[in-house]
Coordinates of C-alpha atoms in Angstrom, one line a residue:
Chain A
X1 CA 19.0 26.6 -9.3
X2 CA 19.7 22.8 -8.6
X3 CA 22.3 22.6 -11.3
X4 CA 24.5 24.9 -9.2
X5 CA 24.3 22.6 -6.2
X6 CA 27.8 21.0 -5.8
X7 CA 28.3 20.9 -2.0
X8 CA 25.7 19.7 0.5
X9 CA 26.1 20.2 4.2
X10 CA 24.6 17.3 6.3
X11 CA 23.8 18.2 9.9
X12 CA 23.3 15.1 12.0
X13 CA 24.5 11.7 10.6
X14 CA 22.2 9.1 12.3
X15 CA 20.1 6.7 10.3
X16 CA 18.5 9.4 8.1
X17 CA 21.6 11.5 7.6
X18 CA 23.8 8.5 6.7
X19 CA 21.2 7.5 3.9
X20 CA 20.9 11.1 2.7
X21 CA 24.7 11.2 2.4
X22 CA 24.9 8.0 0.5
X23 CA 22.4 9.4 -2.0
X24 CA 24.3 12.8 -2.3
X25 CA 27.6 11.0 -2.8
X26 CA 26.2 8.6 -5.5
X27 CA 24.9 11.6 -7.4
X28 CA 28.4 13.1 -7.6
X29 CA 27.9 15.8 -4.8
X30 CA 30.5 16.7 -2.3
X31 CA 29.3 16.3 1.3
X32 CA 30.4 18.0 4.6
X33 CA 29.0 16.2 7.6
X34 CA 28.8 17.1 11.2
X35 CA 27.5 15.0 14.1
X36 CA 28.4 15.3 17.7
X37 CA 28.5 11.5 18.4
X38 CA 32.1 10.3 18.8
X39 CA 31.6 7.2 16.7
X40 CA 29.5 9.0 14.0
X41 CA 32.3 8.8 11.3
X42 CA 33.2 5.1 12.0
X43 CA 29.5 4.3 11.9
X44 CA 29.0 6.0 8.6
X45 CA 32.0 4.3 7.1
X46 CA 30.4 0.9 7.9
X47 CA 27.1 2.0 6.6
X48 CA 28.7 3.3 3.3
X49 CA 30.6 0.1 2.7
X50 CA 27.5 -2.0 3.5
X51 CA 25.2 0.0 1.3
X52 CA 27.4 1.1 -1.7
X53 CA 27.7 -2.3 -3.5
X54 CA 24.0 -2.7 -3.8
X55 CA 23.0 0.8 -4.8
X56 CA 20.1 0.7 -7.4
X57 CA 20.3 1.3 -11.1
X58 CA 21.2 4.9 -12.1
X59 CA 23.5 5.6 -9.1
X60 CA 27.1 6.4 -9.7
X61 CA 29.6 4.2 -7.7
X62 CA 32.7 6.4 -8.3
X63 CA 32.4 9.1 -5.7
X64 CA 32.2 7.2 -2.4
X65 CA 34.9 9.2 -0.7
X66 CA 33.9 12.7 -1.6
X67 CA 32.8 13.6 2.0
X68 CA 34.4 15.1 5.0
X69 CA 33.5 15.0 8.7
X70 CA 34.0 18.3 10.6
X71 CA 33.7 18.9 14.3
X72 CA 32.8 22.6 14.0
X73 CA 30.6 23.2 10.9
X74 CA 30.2 26.9 11.4
X75 CA 33.5 27.9 9.5
X76 CA 32.4 25.5 6.6
X77 CA 28.8 26.8 6.1
X78 CA 29.8 29.3 3.5
X79 CA 30.7 26.4 1.4
X80 CA 27.2 25.0 1.4
X81 CA 25.0 25.1 -1.8
X82 CA 22.3 23.1 0.1
X83 CA 21.8 22.0 3.8
X84 CA 20.0 18.9 4.8
X85 CA 19.4 18.9 8.5
X86 CA 18.7 15.7 10.5
X87 CA 19.0 16.6 14.2
X88 CA 16.7 15.7 17.1
X89 CA 13.1 16.7 17.0
X90 CA 13.3 19.3 19.8
X91 CA 12.0 22.7 19.2
X92 CA 14.6 24.6 21.4
X93 CA 17.4 22.7 19.9
X94 CA 16.3 23.3 16.3
X95 CA 15.7 27.0 17.0
X96 CA 19.2 27.6 18.0
X97 CA 20.6 25.5 15.1
X98 CA 18.6 27.2 12.5
X99 CA 19.6 30.6 13.8
X100 CA 23.2 29.5 13.2
X101 CA 22.6 27.9 9.9
X102 CA 20.8 31.0 8.7
X103 CA 23.5 33.3 9.9
X104 CA 26.5 31.6 8.2
X105 CA 25.2 30.1 5.0
X106 CA 25.3 32.2 1.8
X107 CA 22.3 34.3 0.7
X108 CA 19.6 32.1 -1.1
X109 CA 21.0 28.7 -0.1
X110 CA 18.2 26.3 0.8
X111 CA 18.1 24.9 4.4
X112 CA 15.9 21.8 4.4
X113 CA 15.0 19.9 7.6
X114 CA 14.2 16.2 7.5
X115 CA 11.8 16.8 10.5
X116 CA 9.0 14.3 10.4
X117 CA 7.0 16.0 13.1
X118 CA 7.9 19.6 13.7
X119 CA 6.9 21.9 10.9
X120 CA 9.5 24.5 10.0
X121 CA 7.4 27.4 11.3
X122 CA 8.1 26.0 14.7
X123 CA 11.9 26.6 14.6
X124 CA 12.6 29.7 12.3
X125 CA 11.7 32.2 15.1
X126 CA 15.3 33.2 15.8
X127 CA 16.4 33.4 12.2
X128 CA 17.5 37.0 11.6
X129 CA 18.9 36.7 8.1
X130 CA 16.5 35.0 5.7
X131 CA 14.0 32.4 7.0
X132 CA 12.3 32.4 3.6
X133 CA 14.9 29.8 2.4
X134 CA 14.0 27.4 5.1
X135 CA 11.4 24.5 4.7
X136 CA 11.0 20.8 5.5
X137 CA 12.3 18.1 3.1
X138 CA 11.0 15.0 4.9
X139 CA 12.2 11.7 3.4
X140 CA 10.7 8.3 3.7
X141 CA 13.3 6.0 5.2
X142 CA 15.8 5.1 3.8
X143 CA 16.2 8.2 1.6
X144 CA 18.8 6.7 -0.7
X145 CA 16.3 4.0 -1.7
X146 CA 12.7 5.2 -1.2
X147 CA 11.9 8.1 -3.7
X148 CA 9.4 10.0 -1.7
X149 CA 10.4 13.3 -0.1
X150 CA 7.7 15.6 1.3
X151 CA 8.5 19.3 0.6
X152 CA 6.6 21.3 3.3
X153 CA 7.2 25.1 3.2
X154 CA 6.2 27.4 6.1
X155 CA 3.9 30.3 5.3
X156 CA 6.9 32.5 4.6
X157 CA 9.0 30.2 2.5
X158 CA 9.6 31.8 -0.8
X159 CA 8.5 30.3 -4.2
X160 CA 12.1 30.3 -5.3
X161 CA 13.0 28.2 -2.2
X162 CA 10.2 25.7 -3.0
X163 CA 11.1 25.5 -6.7
X164 CA 14.8 25.1 -6.0
X165 CA 14.1 22.3 -3.5
X166 CA 11.8 20.4 -5.8
X167 CA 14.2 20.6 -8.7
X168 CA 17.2 19.6 -6.6
X169 CA 15.5 16.5 -5.2
X170 CA 14.1 15.6 -8.6
X171 CA 17.7 15.9 -10.0
X172 CA 18.7 13.2 -7.4
X173 CA 16.0 10.8 -8.8
X174 CA 13.7 11.4 -5.9
X175 CA 9.9 12.0 -6.2
X176 CA 9.3 15.2 -4.2
X177 CA 5.7 16.1 -3.4
X178 CA 4.7 19.6 -2.5
X179 CA 2.5 20.2 0.5
X180 CA 0.6 23.6 0.2
X181 CA 0.1 23.7 3.9
X182 CA 1.8 22.5 7.2
X183 CA -0.4 19.8 8.6
X184 CA 0.2 17.3 11.4
X185 CA 1.9 14.2 10.1
X186 CA 2.4 15.6 6.6
X187 CA 0.8 13.2 4.0
X188 CA 2.6 9.9 4.2
X189 CA 2.3 9.5 8.0
X190 CA -1.3 10.5 7.9
X191 CA -2.1 7.9 5.2
X192 CA -0.3 5.3 7.3
X193 CA -2.2 6.4 10.4
X194 CA -5.5 6.2 8.5
X195 CA -4.9 2.6 7.5
X196 CA -3.2 1.5 10.8
X197 CA -6.2 2.6 13.0
X198 CA -8.4 0.1 11.1
X199 CA -5.7 -2.5 11.2
X200 CA -5.4 -2.1 14.9
X201 CA -9.2 -2.2 15.3
X202 CA -9.6 -5.4 13.1
X203 CA -6.7 -7.3 14.9
X204 CA -7.8 -6.2 18.5
X205 CA -11.4 -7.2 17.8
X206 CA -10.3 -10.6 16.6
X207 CA -11.8 -10.3 13.1
X208 CA -8.6 -11.6 11.5
X209 CA -5.3 -12.8 12.9
X210 CA -2.3 -10.4 12.7
X211 CA -0.7 -12.6 10.1
X212 CA -3.8 -12.6 7.9
X213 CA -4.1 -8.8 8.2
X214 CA -0.5 -8.4 6.9
X215 CA -1.3 -10.8 4.1
X216 CA -4.5 -8.9 3.3
X217 CA -2.2 -6.0 2.4
X218 CA 0.8 -7.5 0.8
X219 CA -1.2 -10.0 -1.3
X220 CA -4.0 -7.6 -2.2
X221 CA -4.2 -3.8 -2.2
X222 CA -0.5 -3.3 -1.3
X223 CA 0.5 -4.8 -4.7
X224 CA -1.5 -2.2 -6.4
X225 CA -0.3 0.7 -4.2
X226 CA 3.3 0.0 -5.1
X227 CA 2.4 0.6 -8.8
X228 CA -0.5 3.0 -9.0
X229 CA -1.7 5.3 -6.3
X230 CA -5.1 5.4 -4.7
X231 CA -6.5 7.9 -7.3
X232 CA -5.5 5.9 -10.4
X233 CA -6.4 2.7 -8.7
X234 CA -9.9 4.1 -8.0
X235 CA -10.1 5.3 -11.6
X236 CA -9.1 1.9 -13.0
X237 CA -11.7 0.2 -10.8
X238 CA -14.2 2.5 -12.5
X239 CA -13.1 1.4 -16.0
X240 CA -10.1 3.9 -16.4
X241 CA -10.1 7.0 -18.4
X242 CA -10.7 10.5 -17.2
X243 CA -14.2 9.6 -16.1
X244 CA -13.1 6.4 -14.3
X245 CA -13.0 8.0 -10.9
X246 CA -16.4 9.6 -11.2
X247 CA -17.8 6.3 -12.4
X248 CA -16.5 4.5 -9.4
X249 CA -17.8 7.2 -7.0
X250 CA -21.3 6.9 -8.7
X251 CA -21.3 3.1 -8.6
X252 CA -19.7 2.4 -5.2
X253 CA -20.2 5.7 -3.3
X254 CA -23.1 4.3 -1.1
X255 CA -21.2 1.0 -0.4
X256 CA -18.0 3.0 0.5
X257 CA -19.9 5.3 2.8
X258 CA -21.5 2.4 4.6
X259 CA -18.1 0.8 5.2
X260 CA -16.7 4.1 6.4
X261 CA -19.6 4.4 8.9
X262 CA -18.9 0.9 10.2
X263 CA -15.2 1.7 10.4
X264 CA -15.9 4.9 12.3
X265 CA -18.2 3.1 14.9
X266 CA -15.4 0.6 15.6
X267 CA -12.4 2.9 15.6
X268 CA -9.4 1.7 17.6
X269 CA -9.8 3.7 20.8
X270 CA -6.3 3.2 22.4
X271 CA -7.9 2.1 25.7
X272 CA -5.9 -0.2 27.9
X273 CA -8.2 -3.1 26.9
X274 CA -7.9 -2.5 23.2
X275 CA -4.2 -2.0 23.4
X276 CA -3.7 -5.3 25.4
X277 CA -5.7 -7.2 23.0
X278 CA -3.9 -5.8 20.0
X279 CA -0.3 -6.2 21.5
X280 CA -0.9 -9.7 22.7
X281 CA -2.0 -10.9 19.2
X282 CA 0.7 -8.9 17.4
X283 CA 3.5 -10.3 19.8
X284 CA 2.7 -13.9 19.2
X285 CA 2.6 -13.2 15.4
X286 CA 6.0 -11.4 15.6
X287 CA 7.5 -14.4 17.5
X288 CA 7.0 -16.4 14.3
X289 CA 8.9 -14.0 12.1
X290 CA 12.5 -14.7 10.8
X291 CA 13.7 -11.2 11.1
X292 CA 17.1 -11.4 9.5
X293 CA 15.6 -13.2 6.4
X294 CA 12.6 -10.8 6.3
X295 CA 14.8 -7.7 6.3
X296 CA 17.2 -9.1 3.6
X297 CA 14.4 -10.3 1.4
X298 CA 12.5 -7.1 1.8
X299 CA 15.6 -5.2 0.6
X300 CA 16.3 -7.4 -2.4
X301 CA 12.7 -7.4 -3.6
X302 CA 12.5 -3.7 -3.0
X303 CA 15.5 -3.3 -5.3
X304 CA 14.0 -5.5 -8.0
X305 CA 10.7 -3.6 -7.7
X306 CA 12.4 -0.2 -8.0
X307 CA 14.5 -1.5 -11.0
X308 CA 11.3 -2.7 -12.7
X309 CA 9.6 0.7 -12.1
X310 CA 12.7 2.6 -13.2
X311 CA 12.3 1.0 -16.6
X312 CA 8.7 2.3 -17.2
X313 CA 7.7 5.6 -18.4
X314 CA 4.6 6.1 -16.3
X315 CA 5.6 4.9 -12.8
X316 CA 7.2 6.9 -10.0
Chain B
X1 CA -10.2 -32.4 1.2
X2 CA -8.6 -30.1 -1.4
X3 CA -6.5 -33.0 -3.1
X4 CA -9.8 -34.6 -4.2
X5 CA -11.0 -31.5 -6.0
X6 CA -10.8 -32.1 -9.8
X7 CA -13.8 -30.4 -11.2
X8 CA -14.9 -26.9 -10.4
X9 CA -18.2 -25.4 -11.5
X10 CA -18.0 -21.6 -12.3
X11 CA -21.3 -19.8 -12.1
X12 CA -21.1 -16.5 -14.0
X13 CA -18.2 -15.8 -16.4
X14 CA -17.8 -12.0 -16.3
X15 CA -14.6 -10.2 -15.3
X16 CA -14.2 -12.2 -12.1
X17 CA -15.4 -15.6 -13.3
X18 CA -13.1 -15.5 -16.4
X19 CA -10.1 -14.9 -14.2
X20 CA -11.0 -17.6 -11.7
X21 CA -11.4 -20.0 -14.6
X22 CA -7.9 -19.2 -16.0
X23 CA -6.5 -19.8 -12.5
X24 CA -8.4 -23.2 -12.2
X25 CA -7.4 -24.3 -15.7
X26 CA -3.7 -23.4 -15.1
X27 CA -3.7 -25.6 -11.9
X28 CA -4.9 -28.6 -14.0
X29 CA -8.5 -28.6 -12.9
X30 CA -11.6 -29.2 -15.2
X31 CA -13.9 -26.3 -15.3
X32 CA -17.7 -26.4 -16.1
X33 CA -18.9 -22.9 -16.8
X34 CA -22.3 -21.4 -17.2
X35 CA -23.2 -17.8 -18.0
X36 CA -26.5 -16.4 -19.4
X37 CA -24.8 -13.9 -21.7
X38 CA -24.9 -15.0 -25.4
X39 CA -21.4 -13.9 -26.1
X40 CA -19.9 -15.3 -22.8
X41 CA -18.0 -18.2 -24.4
X42 CA -16.6 -16.0 -27.2
X43 CA -15.5 -13.4 -24.6
X44 CA -13.9 -15.9 -22.4
X45 CA -11.9 -17.5 -25.4
X46 CA -10.5 -14.1 -26.2
X47 CA -9.7 -13.5 -22.5
X48 CA -8.1 -16.9 -22.3
X49 CA -5.9 -16.4 -25.3
X50 CA -4.9 -12.8 -24.2
X51 CA -4.0 -14.0 -20.7
X52 CA -2.5 -17.4 -21.1
X53 CA 0.9 -16.4 -22.7
X54 CA 1.8 -14.2 -19.8
X55 CA 0.8 -16.5 -16.8
X56 CA 3.2 -16.0 -13.9
X57 CA 5.8 -18.5 -12.8
X58 CA 4.4 -21.7 -11.3
X59 CA 1.4 -22.0 -13.6
X60 CA 1.0 -24.9 -15.9
X61 CA 0.3 -24.0 -19.6
X62 CA -0.9 -27.4 -20.8
X63 CA -4.5 -27.5 -19.8
X64 CA -6.0 -24.3 -21.5
X65 CA -8.8 -26.3 -23.2
X66 CA -10.1 -28.3 -20.2
X67 CA -13.3 -26.3 -19.8
X68 CA -16.9 -26.7 -21.0
X69 CA -19.6 -24.1 -21.4
X70 CA -23.1 -25.4 -20.5
X71 CA -26.5 -23.7 -20.9
X72 CA -28.2 -25.6 -18.2
X73 CA -25.8 -26.3 -15.3
X74 CA -28.3 -28.2 -13.1
X75 CA -27.7 -31.6 -14.6
X76 CA -24.0 -31.1 -14.3
X77 CA -23.9 -30.0 -10.7
X78 CA -23.4 -33.6 -9.5
X79 CA -19.9 -33.5 -11.1
X80 CA -18.8 -30.5 -9.1
X81 CA -16.0 -31.0 -6.4
X82 CA -16.2 -27.2 -5.7
X83 CA -18.4 -24.4 -6.9
X84 CA -17.2 -20.7 -7.4
X85 CA -20.2 -18.4 -7.8
X86 CA -19.8 -14.9 -9.5
X87 CA -23.2 -13.8 -10.2
X88 CA -24.8 -10.3 -9.7
X89 CA -24.9 -8.9 -6.1
X90 CA -28.7 -9.1 -5.7
X91 CA -30.1 -10.8 -2.7
X92 CA -33.2 -12.4 -4.3
X93 CA -31.2 -13.7 -7.3
X94 CA -28.5 -15.2 -5.1
X95 CA -31.1 -16.7 -2.7
X96 CA -32.7 -18.7 -5.6
X97 CA -29.4 -19.6 -7.1
X98 CA -28.0 -21.0 -3.8
X99 CA -31.2 -23.0 -3.2
X100 CA -30.5 -24.7 -6.5
X101 CA -26.8 -25.2 -6.0
X102 CA -27.4 -26.6 -2.5
X103 CA -30.1 -29.0 -3.9
X104 CA -28.0 -30.5 -6.8
X105 CA -24.4 -30.6 -5.6
X106 CA -23.1 -33.6 -3.8
X107 CA -23.0 -33.7 0.1
X108 CA -20.0 -31.8 1.5
X109 CA -19.1 -30.0 -1.8
X110 CA -18.1 -26.4 -0.8
X111 CA -20.1 -23.6 -2.6
X112 CA -18.1 -20.4 -2.4
X113 CA -19.4 -17.0 -3.5
X114 CA -17.1 -14.3 -4.9
X115 CA -19.5 -11.8 -3.4
X116 CA -17.7 -8.5 -2.4
X117 CA -20.6 -7.0 -0.7
X118 CA -23.3 -9.5 0.4
X119 CA -22.3 -11.8 3.2
X120 CA -23.4 -15.4 2.6
X121 CA -25.8 -15.3 5.6
X122 CA -27.9 -13.0 3.4
X123 CA -28.5 -15.6 0.7
X124 CA -28.7 -19.0 2.3
X125 CA -32.2 -18.7 3.6
X126 CA -33.8 -21.0 1.1
X127 CA -31.1 -23.7 1.1
X128 CA -32.8 -26.9 2.3
X129 CA -30.0 -29.3 2.1
X130 CA -26.7 -28.2 3.8
X131 CA -26.0 -24.5 4.1
X132 CA -23.1 -25.3 6.3
X133 CA -21.0 -25.9 3.2
X134 CA -21.6 -22.4 1.9
X135 CA -19.4 -19.3 2.5
X136 CA -17.8 -16.4 0.7
X137 CA -14.5 -16.6 -1.1
X138 CA -14.1 -13.1 -2.2
X139 CA -11.0 -12.6 -4.5
X140 CA -9.1 -9.4 -5.2
X141 CA -9.2 -8.7 -9.0
X142 CA -7.9 -10.3 -11.1
X143 CA -8.0 -13.6 -9.1
X144 CA -5.5 -15.4 -11.4
X145 CA -2.8 -12.8 -10.6
X146 CA -3.5 -11.3 -7.2
X147 CA -3.1 -13.9 -4.4
X148 CA -5.5 -12.5 -1.8
X149 CA -8.8 -14.3 -1.3
X150 CA -11.1 -13.4 1.7
X151 CA -12.8 -16.5 3.2
X152 CA -15.8 -15.3 5.1
X153 CA -18.0 -18.0 6.6
X154 CA -21.5 -17.2 7.9
X155 CA -22.2 -18.2 11.5
X156 CA -23.4 -21.7 10.4
X157 CA -20.5 -22.6 8.1
X158 CA -18.8 -25.7 9.3
X159 CA -15.2 -25.9 10.3
X160 CA -14.7 -28.5 7.6
X161 CA -16.0 -26.2 5.0
X162 CA -13.7 -23.4 6.2
X163 CA -10.6 -25.8 6.3
X164 CA -11.4 -27.3 2.9
X165 CA -11.7 -23.9 1.3
X166 CA -8.5 -22.5 2.9
X167 CA -6.7 -25.6 1.8
X168 CA -8.1 -25.6 -1.7
X169 CA -7.2 -22.0 -2.4
X170 CA -3.7 -22.4 -0.9
X171 CA -3.2 -25.4 -3.2
X172 CA -3.8 -23.0 -6.1
X173 CA -1.0 -20.7 -4.9
X174 CA -3.4 -18.1 -3.5
X175 CA -3.1 -16.5 -0.1
X176 CA -6.5 -17.0 1.7
X177 CA -7.3 -15.1 4.8
X178 CA -9.9 -16.2 7.3
X179 CA -12.4 -13.7 8.6
X180 CA -13.9 -14.8 11.9
X181 CA -17.0 -12.7 11.5
X182 CA -19.0 -11.2 8.7
X183 CA -18.3 -7.5 8.6
X184 CA -19.3 -4.8 6.0
X185 CA -16.6 -4.6 3.2
X186 CA -14.6 -7.5 4.7
X187 CA -11.0 -6.6 5.3
X188 CA -9.4 -5.3 2.0
X189 CA -12.2 -3.0 1.1
X190 CA -12.3 -1.6 4.6
X191 CA -8.5 -0.9 4.5
X192 CA -8.9 0.8 1.1
X193 CA -11.9 2.8 2.3
X194 CA -9.8 3.9 5.4
X195 CA -7.0 5.3 3.3
X196 CA -9.3 6.6 0.6
X197 CA -11.2 8.9 3.0
X198 CA -8.0 10.6 4.0
X199 CA -6.9 10.7 0.3
X200 CA -10.2 12.4 -0.7
X201 CA -9.9 14.8 2.2
X202 CA -6.3 15.8 1.4
X203 CA -7.0 16.4 -2.3
X204 CA -10.4 18.1 -1.9
X205 CA -8.8 20.5 0.7
X206 CA -6.0 21.3 -1.7
X207 CA -3.2 20.2 0.6
X208 CA -1.6 18.3 -2.3
X209 CA -2.4 17.8 -5.9
X210 CA -4.0 14.5 -6.9
X211 CA -0.8 13.5 -8.8
X212 CA 1.4 14.2 -5.7
X213 CA -1.1 12.2 -3.6
X214 CA -0.6 9.2 -5.8
X215 CA 3.1 9.6 -5.8
X216 CA 3.1 9.9 -2.0
X217 CA 1.8 6.2 -1.9
X218 CA 3.7 4.7 -4.9
X219 CA 7.0 6.2 -4.0
X220 CA 6.6 5.8 -0.3
X221 CA 4.5 3.5 1.9
X222 CA 3.0 1.7 -1.0
X223 CA 6.5 0.2 -1.7
X224 CA 6.5 -1.2 1.8
X225 CA 3.0 -2.5 1.7
X226 CA 3.7 -4.6 -1.3
X227 CA 6.5 -6.4 0.6
X228 CA 5.6 -6.3 4.3
X229 CA 2.2 -5.7 5.8
X230 CA 1.3 -2.9 8.3
X231 CA 2.1 -4.9 11.3
X232 CA 5.6 -6.0 10.2
X233 CA 6.3 -2.6 8.8
X234 CA 5.2 -1.0 12.2
X235 CA 7.5 -3.6 14.0
X236 CA 10.5 -2.9 11.7
X237 CA 9.9 0.8 12.4
X238 CA 10.3 0.0 16.1
X239 CA 13.6 -1.8 15.4
X240 CA 12.2 -5.1 14.5
X241 CA 12.0 -8.3 16.7
X242 CA 9.0 -9.4 18.7
X243 CA 9.1 -6.2 20.8
X244 CA 9.4 -4.0 17.7
X245 CA 5.6 -3.2 17.5
X246 CA 5.5 -2.3 21.3
X247 CA 8.5 -0.1 20.9
X248 CA 6.9 1.8 18.1
X249 CA 3.6 2.2 20.0
X250 CA 5.5 3.4 23.1
X251 CA 7.6 5.8 21.2
X252 CA 5.1 7.1 18.5
X253 CA 1.8 6.4 20.2
X254 CA 1.1 10.0 21.2
X255 CA 2.2 11.4 17.8
X256 CA 0.0 8.8 16.0
X257 CA -2.9 9.7 18.1
X258 CA -2.5 13.5 17.4
X259 CA -2.4 12.7 13.7
X260 CA -5.6 10.5 14.0
X261 CA -7.4 13.3 15.9
X262 CA -6.5 15.8 13.0
X263 CA -7.6 13.3 10.5
X264 CA -10.9 12.7 12.2
X265 CA -11.6 16.4 12.5
X266 CA -11.1 16.8 8.7
X267 CA -12.8 13.6 7.5
X268 CA -14.1 13.7 3.9
X269 CA -17.8 14.4 4.4
X270 CA -19.2 13.5 1.0
X271 CA -21.0 16.9 0.8
X272 CA -21.7 18.3 -2.7
X273 CA -19.0 20.9 -2.1
X274 CA -16.3 18.4 -1.0
X275 CA -17.2 16.0 -3.9
X276 CA -17.1 18.9 -6.4
X277 CA -13.6 20.0 -5.3
X278 CA -12.3 16.4 -5.2
X279 CA -13.7 15.4 -8.6
X280 CA -12.6 18.5 -10.3
X281 CA -9.0 18.1 -9.2
X282 CA -9.0 14.4 -10.0
X283 CA -10.5 14.9 -13.4
X284 CA -7.8 17.3 -14.5
X285 CA -5.1 14.9 -13.2
X286 CA -6.7 11.9 -15.0
X287 CA -6.7 13.8 -18.3
X288 CA -2.9 13.7 -18.1
X289 CA -2.6 9.9 -17.8
X290 CA -1.7 7.6 -20.7
X291 CA -4.1 4.9 -19.8
X292 CA -3.0 2.2 -22.3
X293 CA 0.6 2.5 -21.2
X294 CA -0.4 2.7 -17.5
X295 CA -2.3 -0.5 -17.7
X296 CA 0.3 -2.4 -19.6
X297 CA 3.2 -1.2 -17.4
X298 CA 1.2 -2.0 -14.3
X299 CA 0.7 -5.5 -15.5
X300 CA 4.3 -6.1 -16.5
X301 CA 5.8 -4.5 -13.3
X302 CA 3.2 -6.5 -11.2
X303 CA 4.3 -9.8 -12.9
X304 CA 8.0 -8.9 -12.1
X305 CA 7.1 -8.1 -8.5
X306 CA 5.1 -11.3 -8.1
X307 CA 8.0 -13.2 -9.6
X308 CA 10.4 -11.6 -7.2
X309 CA 8.2 -12.4 -4.1
X310 CA 7.6 -15.9 -5.4
X311 CA 11.4 -16.6 -5.1
X312 CA 11.5 -15.6 -1.4
X313 CA 10.6 -17.7 1.6
X314 CA 9.0 -15.0 3.8
X315 CA 6.7 -13.0 1.5
X316 CA 3.2 -13.7 0.4

């Protein structure tokens, strides 16, 4: 049960592990961290002091020092109430690691991997104790700000493991989604790949400039997608209400299918020629970007947006 | 030149025409409106008084009554400095209308159609005067709030027409994008179709619930797409800078292509069975939605988001 989770073990403290740790600390949890990099602790301390002052509404700022770096995590695994693993995406490496985690953590403790590519069925093969408490908890970067986390069980993950994981992430203020099946790219990366293929096609074909393509999203449908997802947006386009989606399909179905056919016949094909044209146009656009300002403004507007959504009852 | 545009003629005052009119009025323009519906003026007056109090930052609130409804617009077309047409999407009807607009407006005055489906090359065939000043200016609904407008010339639209239209829309605070070619669905509807096909596939296959699918966007990539477009988001994922996009393609290209292949092999096929499964799951999700609250919260958070972006230097 999530209310019993007091101590989280974080394996791997790179970009993702650091952000998970900030989230866990700001929710009052104790965090035991291990990372083989010599400068891992120093790097985390800088990240923590950079991040902590601007934590979003609802985060506690009293528990910043409730963490401990350990060189050998094995003797400390018995203390874990939950494990969040953020190691490299290499099958062999993860197989060995999960064998160890499974051997030394207490019975029933969930072991979640932040893996974005490998499904957990790929690395539980050597677990001799209880692989049913292993699954993927894939965050969207950075996890301490972006609510989405994809919970992806393998076919043998137990219902209790799934329920405990969903409840734990929810208790942290995150919005977990539950995938009923391991599929390549999970959900968020697939949706991004679906849109990006058409983005690459339109830019490489010279239909619009790269700058106009970005603006087409941030000044148009992107504004909607931050607030209402594709299904509700579809339904509102059909007049809202529980029949809104059906109305839109009835009214626009043929047009949508004709667009899909045209998209399909111009798919970005990843040929050298297409890549050359795409990358050439993108590079000249990116040279005009003020990166420092873009990153700092993105973070500050994101915090305002999250704050505004936080104050509603319907948005996640 | 956009600085000479003082009077806009709005043809058709339905959902889109009303919102365009509010935008034009709030930018100090005079608007002459025609619409065959008997209650058009009463409906607009209600829309105006509902909308006006909550106009976003940067809009003038002094010119709400600078409009005029006319039954016969022909004798007034000589007053137009710009025409925004929002009539039904029927080729024959638009052909006749544009013949008239072309005949009675002054030389060089731009005639823009809000058409979302028909390209302007489909309805300029009967224009005897100057079809080179005709193009599509397709807004994203509602135009007075959402900055995007897609400027789509036909092959014979003049450069002056394109430049004047882009400058005029920019002067209203909008973010026009310029399509170099007429393509089905233009850009925004194609990008939505690209993502929606995968959305429909994932939900109809039972990979995730419809509610989780929406959350996957609004709590994840949708938050990014409101702030930075797909190209900049890709580049930031590759470490930012003018090589960031190339770095991401080098590092993730093979993974992205494997996701694309899997997406393609599970495309939503619009069969009766797929539609049945999709619509069944969507309907039961939509029955849980509080529509009134969703719409009012979407509008208020959208205004906060637009206000926050308005205060930055890099975002559009």
